Amino acid sequence: MPHARGIIVHDCWGSYWKYEDVTHAICCAHLLGELNGVIENHPEQTWAVRFKKLLLDMKKVRDKALLSNKDATSHYHRHRFDMEYDAIIKTAYEENPLPESPAKKRGRRKKGKVLNLICRLDNYKESVCLFIKNLCVPFDNNQAERDLRMVKVKTKVSGCFRSEEGAQEYLTIMSYIGSARKHGINAFTAIREALNGNPDIIFS
């Protein structure tokens, strides 16, 4: 991570923001999960339903642009989403005013989970909306989590890797197979070609 450059998509964990040499995007799948929690546990929160619909509408427009081989979404859609975003956040604060600090008591005012989510959506609007402005940015980081899942399963089954060399070899093989699949080549073909001295087939 200290050597990462470009764009990273994450779940808004506080420590990630300490990396200043990257552009941050927030995983909208994680946001949808939090919004579903608000909708189910706090039905009086009207803003959460609207925000969930906004994210899904943005995704629909982005996916349509990608299918049409466009480089960007239209200015009309971006402006409409921008205005709707701000309107929803305004409603969210109206439904969840900041708590008043008790007299003569120092420190930050305590917020609940709902208000913390609203503040994050307000403070990190650019990172939330980056996927609609830059079509190279995915809607979520699910692919990255799927790529890491086998490592977690391996660790869970075996307890650990016997050596650092073995771990590196495992990661190299899994990374190669994962790249092959992303390029539409099945694992058997990729491994066979690699053993035959043609590992670059996955990039052709």
PDB file of C-alpha atoms in Angstrom:
ATOM      1  CA  MET A   1       0.000   0.000   0.000  1.00  0.00           C
ATOM      2  CA  PRO A   2       2.727   2.595   0.730  1.00  0.00           C
ATOM      3  CA  HIS A   3       3.865   2.172  -2.891  1.00  0.00           C
ATOM      4  CA  ALA A   4       0.353   2.381  -4.396  1.00  0.00           C
ATOM      5  CA  ARG A   5      -0.289   5.034  -7.029  1.00  0.00           C
ATOM      6  CA  GLY A   6      -3.277   5.928  -9.169  1.00  0.00           C
ATOM      7  CA  ILE A   7      -6.778   5.224  -7.861  1.00  0.00           C
ATOM      8  CA  ILE A   8      -7.717   3.003  -4.919  1.00  0.00           C
ATOM      9  CA  VAL A   9     -11.300   1.938  -4.188  1.00  0.00           C
ATOM     10  CA  HIS A  10     -11.962   1.231  -0.526  1.00  0.00           C
ATOM     11  CA  ASP A  11     -14.611   1.073   2.196  1.00  0.00           C
ATOM     12  CA  CYS A  12     -13.754   4.462   3.726  1.00  0.00           C
ATOM     13  CA  TRP A  13     -11.732   3.037   6.626  1.00  0.00           C
ATOM     14  CA  GLY A  14      -9.997   6.012   8.264  1.00  0.00           C
ATOM     15  CA  SER A  15      -6.439   4.727   7.805  1.00  0.00           C
ATOM     16  CA  TYR A  16      -6.769   4.603   4.000  1.00  0.00           C
ATOM     17  CA  TRP A  17      -7.083   8.373   3.831  1.00  0.00           C
ATOM     18  CA  LYS A  18      -3.531   8.705   5.139  1.00  0.00           C
ATOM     19  CA  TYR A  19      -2.265   7.679   1.688  1.00  0.00           C
ATOM     20  CA  GLU A  20      -1.909  11.043  -0.019  1.00  0.00           C
ATOM     21  CA  ASP A  21      -0.276   9.983  -3.307  1.00  0.00           C
ATOM     22  CA  VAL A  22      -3.415   8.270  -4.620  1.00  0.00           C
ATOM     23  CA  THR A  23      -6.896   9.264  -5.725  1.00  0.00           C
ATOM     24  CA  HIS A  24      -9.541   7.839  -3.411  1.00  0.00           C
ATOM     25  CA  ALA A  25     -12.825   6.281  -4.498  1.00  0.00           C
ATOM     26  CA  ILE A  26     -15.353   4.803  -2.071  1.00  0.00           C
ATOM     27  CA  CYS A  27     -16.817   1.354  -2.702  1.00  0.00           C
ATOM     28  CA  CYS A  28     -20.522   1.890  -3.330  1.00  0.00           C
ATOM     29  CA  ALA A  29     -21.364  -1.737  -2.501  1.00  0.00           C
ATOM     30  CA  HIS A  30     -20.300  -1.007   1.079  1.00  0.00           C
ATOM     31  CA  LEU A  31     -22.408   2.167   1.059  1.00  0.00           C
ATOM     32  CA  LEU A  32     -25.444   0.229  -0.182  1.00  0.00           C
ATOM     33  CA  GLY A  33     -24.978  -2.199   2.700  1.00  0.00           C
ATOM     34  CA  GLU A  34     -24.936   0.639   5.222  1.00  0.00           C
ATOM     35  CA  LEU A  35     -27.931   2.307   3.579  1.00  0.00           C
ATOM     36  CA  ASN A  36     -29.879  -0.953   3.710  1.00  0.00           C
ATOM     37  CA  GLY A  37     -29.117  -1.105   7.423  1.00  0.00           C
ATOM     38  CA  VAL A  38     -30.508   2.407   7.921  1.00  0.00           C
ATOM     39  CA  ILE A  39     -33.605   1.625   5.822  1.00  0.00           C
ATOM     40  CA  GLU A  40     -34.344  -1.578   7.750  1.00  0.00           C
ATOM     41  CA  ASN A  41     -33.619  -0.294  11.258  1.00  0.00           C
ATOM     42  CA  HIS A  42     -34.721   3.334  10.893  1.00  0.00           C
ATOM     43  CA  PRO A  43     -37.710   3.462   8.526  1.00  0.00           C
ATOM     44  CA  GLU A  44     -38.287   7.105   9.457  1.00  0.00           C
ATOM     45  CA  GLN A  45     -35.065   8.056   7.614  1.00  0.00           C
ATOM     46  CA  THR A  46     -36.510   9.051   4.221  1.00  0.00           C
ATOM     47  CA  TRP A  47     -33.172  10.266   2.869  1.00  0.00           C
ATOM     48  CA  ALA A  48     -31.623   6.758   2.918  1.00  0.00           C
ATOM     49  CA  VAL A  49     -34.121   5.357   0.398  1.00  0.00           C
ATOM     50  CA  ARG A  50     -33.498   8.319  -1.899  1.00  0.00           C
ATOM     51  CA  PHE A  51     -29.724   7.987  -1.621  1.00  0.00           C
ATOM     52  CA  LYS A  52     -29.842   4.267  -2.384  1.00  0.00           C
ATOM     53  CA  LYS A  53     -31.916   4.973  -5.496  1.00  0.00           C
ATOM     54  CA  LEU A  54     -29.471   7.718  -6.498  1.00  0.00           C
ATOM     55  CA  LEU A  55     -26.482   5.359  -6.343  1.00  0.00           C
ATOM     56  CA  LEU A  56     -28.298   2.699  -8.376  1.00  0.00           C
ATOM     57  CA  ASP A  57     -29.433   5.287 -10.956  1.00  0.00           C
ATOM     58  CA  MET A  58     -25.841   6.509 -11.274  1.00  0.00           C
ATOM     59  CA  LYS A  59     -24.648   2.943 -11.765  1.00  0.00           C
ATOM     60  CA  LYS A  60     -27.294   2.345 -14.438  1.00  0.00           C
ATOM     61  CA  VAL A  61     -26.199   5.440 -16.391  1.00  0.00           C
ATOM     62  CA  ARG A  62     -22.527   4.472 -16.049  1.00  0.00           C
ATOM     63  CA  ASP A  63     -23.147   0.895 -17.217  1.00  0.00           C
ATOM     64  CA  LYS A  64     -25.136   2.160 -20.206  1.00  0.00           C
ATOM     65  CA  ALA A  65     -22.290   4.517 -21.169  1.00  0.00           C
ATOM     66  CA  LEU A  66     -19.784   1.659 -20.974  1.00  0.00           C
ATOM     67  CA  LEU A  67     -21.961  -0.589 -23.133  1.00  0.00           C
ATOM     68  CA  SER A  68     -22.110   2.219 -25.711  1.00  0.00           C
ATOM     69  CA  ASN A  69     -18.273   2.493 -25.652  1.00  0.00           C
ATOM     70  CA  LYS A  70     -18.465   6.083 -24.439  1.00  0.00           C
ATOM     71  CA  ASP A  71     -15.549   7.757 -22.692  1.00  0.00           C
ATOM     72  CA  ALA A  72     -17.746   9.620 -20.216  1.00  0.00           C
ATOM     73  CA  THR A  73     -21.301  10.109 -19.027  1.00  0.00           C
ATOM     74  CA  SER A  74     -23.193  13.169 -20.235  1.00  0.00           C
ATOM     75  CA  HIS A  75     -22.924  16.548 -18.539  1.00  0.00           C
ATOM     76  CA  TYR A  76     -26.705  16.485 -18.129  1.00  0.00           C
ATOM     77  CA  HIS A  77     -26.625  13.330 -16.028  1.00  0.00           C
ATOM     78  CA  ARG A  78     -23.623  14.412 -13.963  1.00  0.00           C
ATOM     79  CA  HIS A  79     -25.248  17.771 -13.173  1.00  0.00           C
ATOM     80  CA  ARG A  80     -28.593  16.131 -12.288  1.00  0.00           C
ATOM     81  CA  PHE A  81     -26.915  13.619  -9.986  1.00  0.00           C
ATOM     82  CA  ASP A  82     -24.845  16.376  -8.369  1.00  0.00           C
ATOM     83  CA  MET A  83     -27.946  18.434  -7.553  1.00  0.00           C
ATOM     84  CA  GLU A  84     -29.835  15.389  -6.248  1.00  0.00           C
ATOM     85  CA  TYR A  85     -26.874  14.389  -4.068  1.00  0.00           C
ATOM     86  CA  ASP A  86     -26.775  17.790  -2.370  1.00  0.00           C
ATOM     87  CA  ALA A  87     -30.555  17.842  -1.905  1.00  0.00           C
ATOM     88  CA  ILE A  88     -30.532  14.424  -0.227  1.00  0.00           C
ATOM     89  CA  ILE A  89     -27.696  15.385   2.117  1.00  0.00           C
ATOM     90  CA  LYS A  90     -29.614  18.540   3.084  1.00  0.00           C
ATOM     91  CA  THR A  91     -32.673  16.415   3.922  1.00  0.00           C
ATOM     92  CA  ALA A  92     -30.484  13.961   5.843  1.00  0.00           C
ATOM     93  CA  TYR A  93     -29.137  16.716   8.103  1.00  0.00           C
ATOM     94  CA  GLU A  94     -32.673  18.030   8.652  1.00  0.00           C
ATOM     95  CA  GLU A  95     -33.760  14.570   9.794  1.00  0.00           C
ATOM     96  CA  ASN A  96     -30.628  14.142  11.917  1.00  0.00           C
ATOM     97  CA  PRO A  97     -29.540  17.481  13.441  1.00  0.00           C
ATOM     98  CA  LEU A  98     -26.167  17.625  15.111  1.00  0.00           C
ATOM     99  CA  PRO A  99     -26.484  16.920  18.839  1.00  0.00           C
ATOM    100  CA  GLU A 100     -26.014  19.872  21.152  1.00  0.00           C
ATOM    101  CA  SER A 101     -23.026  19.822  23.464  1.00  0.00           C
ATOM    102  CA  PRO A 102     -23.924  19.774  27.172  1.00  0.00           C
ATOM    103  CA  ALA A 103     -22.996  22.970  28.950  1.00  0.00           C
ATOM    104  CA  LYS A 104     -19.451  23.112  30.337  1.00  0.00           C
ATOM    105  CA  LYS A 105     -18.572  19.773  28.732  1.00  0.00           C
ATOM    106  CA  ARG A 106     -15.551  19.619  26.463  1.00  0.00           C
ATOM    107  CA  GLY A 107     -14.821  17.316  23.530  1.00  0.00           C
ATOM    108  CA  ARG A 108     -16.568  16.454  20.303  1.00  0.00           C
ATOM    109  CA  ARG A 109     -20.300  15.940  20.227  1.00  0.00           C
ATOM    110  CA  LYS A 110     -21.214  12.260  20.048  1.00  0.00           C
ATOM    111  CA  LYS A 111     -22.900  11.163  16.828  1.00  0.00           C
ATOM    112  CA  GLY A 112     -24.843   8.013  16.111  1.00  0.00           C
ATOM    113  CA  LYS A 113     -24.158   5.615  13.239  1.00  0.00           C
ATOM    114  CA  VAL A 114     -26.695   7.284  10.971  1.00  0.00           C
ATOM    115  CA  LEU A 115     -25.265  10.765  11.422  1.00  0.00           C
ATOM    116  CA  ASN A 116     -21.712   9.451  11.001  1.00  0.00           C
ATOM    117  CA  LEU A 117     -22.734   7.956   7.647  1.00  0.00           C
ATOM    118  CA  ILE A 118     -24.323  11.228   6.566  1.00  0.00           C
ATOM    119  CA  CYS A 119     -21.190  13.172   7.473  1.00  0.00           C
ATOM    120  CA  ARG A 120     -19.036  10.734   5.490  1.00  0.00           C
ATOM    121  CA  LEU A 121     -21.272  11.052   2.439  1.00  0.00           C
ATOM    122  CA  ASP A 122     -21.081  14.834   2.780  1.00  0.00           C
ATOM    123  CA  ASN A 123     -17.331  15.086   3.384  1.00  0.00           C
ATOM    124  CA  TYR A 124     -16.295  12.541   0.741  1.00  0.00           C
ATOM    125  CA  LYS A 125     -18.755  13.383  -2.024  1.00  0.00           C
ATOM    126  CA  GLU A 126     -16.031  13.508  -4.708  1.00  0.00           C
ATOM    127  CA  SER A 127     -14.804  10.047  -3.776  1.00  0.00           C
ATOM    128  CA  VAL A 128     -18.327   8.612  -3.693  1.00  0.00           C
ATOM    129  CA  CYS A 129     -19.160  10.036  -7.129  1.00  0.00           C
ATOM    130  CA  LEU A 130     -15.830   9.365  -8.829  1.00  0.00           C
ATOM    131  CA  PHE A 131     -17.163   6.283 -10.630  1.00  0.00           C
ATOM    132  CA  ILE A 132     -19.713   8.387 -12.553  1.00  0.00           C
ATOM    133  CA  LYS A 133     -17.110  10.993 -13.543  1.00  0.00           C
ATOM    134  CA  ASN A 134     -14.284   8.613 -14.457  1.00  0.00           C
ATOM    135  CA  LEU A 135     -15.468   5.436 -16.168  1.00  0.00           C
ATOM    136  CA  CYS A 136     -12.167   3.711 -15.363  1.00  0.00           C
ATOM    137  CA  VAL A 137     -13.250   3.659 -11.723  1.00  0.00           C
ATOM    138  CA  PRO A 138     -15.460   0.681 -10.797  1.00  0.00           C
ATOM    139  CA  PHE A 139     -18.702   1.044  -8.848  1.00  0.00           C
ATOM    140  CA  ASP A 140     -17.306  -1.225  -6.114  1.00  0.00           C
ATOM    141  CA  ASN A 141     -14.172  -3.132  -5.113  1.00  0.00           C
ATOM    142  CA  ASN A 142     -15.852  -6.546  -5.199  1.00  0.00           C
ATOM    143  CA  GLN A 143     -13.425  -7.842  -7.821  1.00  0.00           C
ATOM    144  CA  ALA A 144     -10.468  -7.072  -5.567  1.00  0.00           C
ATOM    145  CA  GLU A 145     -12.172  -8.819  -2.661  1.00  0.00           C
ATOM    146  CA  ARG A 146     -12.880 -11.870  -4.836  1.00  0.00           C
ATOM    147  CA  ASP A 147      -9.215 -11.957  -5.872  1.00  0.00           C
ATOM    148  CA  LEU A 148      -8.158 -11.955  -2.217  1.00  0.00           C
ATOM    149  CA  ARG A 149     -10.726 -14.508  -1.081  1.00  0.00           C
ATOM    150  CA  MET A 150      -8.698 -17.574  -2.097  1.00  0.00           C
ATOM    151  CA  VAL A 151      -5.771 -16.358  -0.001  1.00  0.00           C
ATOM    152  CA  LYS A 152      -8.077 -16.101   3.010  1.00  0.00           C
ATOM    153  CA  VAL A 153      -9.540 -19.550   2.318  1.00  0.00           C
ATOM    154  CA  LYS A 154      -6.049 -21.050   1.973  1.00  0.00           C
ATOM    155  CA  THR A 155      -4.984 -19.468   5.269  1.00  0.00           C
ATOM    156  CA  LYS A 156      -8.173 -20.627   6.993  1.00  0.00           C
ATOM    157  CA  VAL A 157      -7.741 -24.246   5.819  1.00  0.00           C
ATOM    158  CA  SER A 158      -4.000 -24.551   6.343  1.00  0.00           C
ATOM    159  CA  GLY A 159      -3.610 -22.156   9.235  1.00  0.00           C
ATOM    160  CA  CYS A 160      -0.660 -20.467   7.572  1.00  0.00           C
ATOM    161  CA  PHE A 161       1.922 -20.791   4.821  1.00  0.00           C
ATOM    162  CA  ARG A 162       4.960 -22.879   5.738  1.00  0.00           C
ATOM    163  CA  SER A 163       7.421 -20.362   4.336  1.00  0.00           C
ATOM    164  CA  GLU A 164       7.546 -16.916   2.771  1.00  0.00           C
ATOM    165  CA  GLU A 165       8.837 -18.496  -0.450  1.00  0.00           C
ATOM    166  CA  GLY A 166       5.813 -20.801  -0.590  1.00  0.00           C
ATOM    167  CA  ALA A 167       3.455 -17.880   0.001  1.00  0.00           C
ATOM    168  CA  GLN A 168       5.088 -15.872  -2.798  1.00  0.00           C
ATOM    169  CA  GLU A 169       4.837 -18.818  -5.221  1.00  0.00           C
ATOM    170  CA  TYR A 170       1.163 -19.314  -4.341  1.00  0.00           C
ATOM    171  CA  LEU A 171       0.425 -15.617  -4.878  1.00  0.00           C
ATOM    172  CA  THR A 172       2.278 -15.599  -8.214  1.00  0.00           C
ATOM    173  CA  ILE A 173       0.281 -18.556  -9.511  1.00  0.00           C
ATOM    174  CA  MET A 174      -3.077 -17.197  -8.298  1.00  0.00           C
ATOM    175  CA  SER A 175      -2.311 -13.755  -9.712  1.00  0.00           C
ATOM    176  CA  TYR A 176      -1.424 -15.293 -13.093  1.00  0.00           C
ATOM    177  CA  ILE A 177      -4.602 -17.392 -13.183  1.00  0.00           C
ATOM    178  CA  GLY A 178      -6.707 -14.398 -12.114  1.00  0.00           C
ATOM    179  CA  SER A 179      -5.223 -12.228 -14.890  1.00  0.00           C
ATOM    180  CA  ALA A 180      -5.878 -15.005 -17.425  1.00  0.00           C
ATOM    181  CA  ARG A 181      -9.545 -15.210 -16.467  1.00  0.00           C
ATOM    182  CA  LYS A 182      -9.947 -11.442 -16.754  1.00  0.00           C
ATOM    183  CA  HIS A 183      -8.651 -11.742 -20.339  1.00  0.00           C
ATOM    184  CA  GLY A 184     -11.053 -14.564 -21.164  1.00  0.00           C
ATOM    185  CA  ILE A 185      -8.522 -17.417 -20.984  1.00  0.00           C
ATOM    186  CA  ASN A 186      -9.264 -20.455 -18.818  1.00  0.00           C
ATOM    187  CA  ALA A 187      -6.807 -21.514 -16.124  1.00  0.00           C
ATOM    188  CA  PHE A 188      -5.747 -24.791 -17.796  1.00  0.00           C
ATOM    189  CA  THR A 189      -4.807 -23.078 -21.069  1.00  0.00           C
ATOM    190  CA  ALA A 190      -2.928 -20.312 -19.255  1.00  0.00           C
ATOM    191  CA  ILE A 191      -0.880 -22.746 -17.140  1.00  0.00           C
ATOM    192  CA  ARG A 192      -0.148 -25.014 -20.126  1.00  0.00           C
ATOM    193  CA  GLU A 193       1.102 -22.082 -22.199  1.00  0.00           C
ATOM    194  CA  ALA A 194       3.181 -20.776 -19.290  1.00  0.00           C
ATOM    195  CA  LEU A 195       4.875 -24.182 -18.904  1.00  0.00           C
ATOM    196  CA  ASN A 196       5.503 -24.206 -22.668  1.00  0.00           C
ATOM    197  CA  GLY A 197       7.379 -20.909 -22.399  1.00  0.00           C
ATOM    198  CA  ASN A 198       4.564 -18.632 -23.531  1.00  0.00           C
ATOM    199  CA  PRO A 199       3.334 -16.923 -20.335  1.00  0.00           C
ATOM    200  CA  ASP A 200       2.494 -13.649 -22.127  1.00  0.00           C
ATOM    201  CA  ILE A 201      -0.489 -15.284 -23.848  1.00  0.00           C
ATOM    202  CA  ILE A 202      -2.751 -13.814 -21.180  1.00  0.00           C
ATOM    203  CA  PHE A 203      -1.901 -10.293 -22.338  1.00  0.00           C
ATOM    204  CA  SER A 204      -2.326 -10.859 -26.070  1.00  0.00           C
TER     205      SER A 204
END
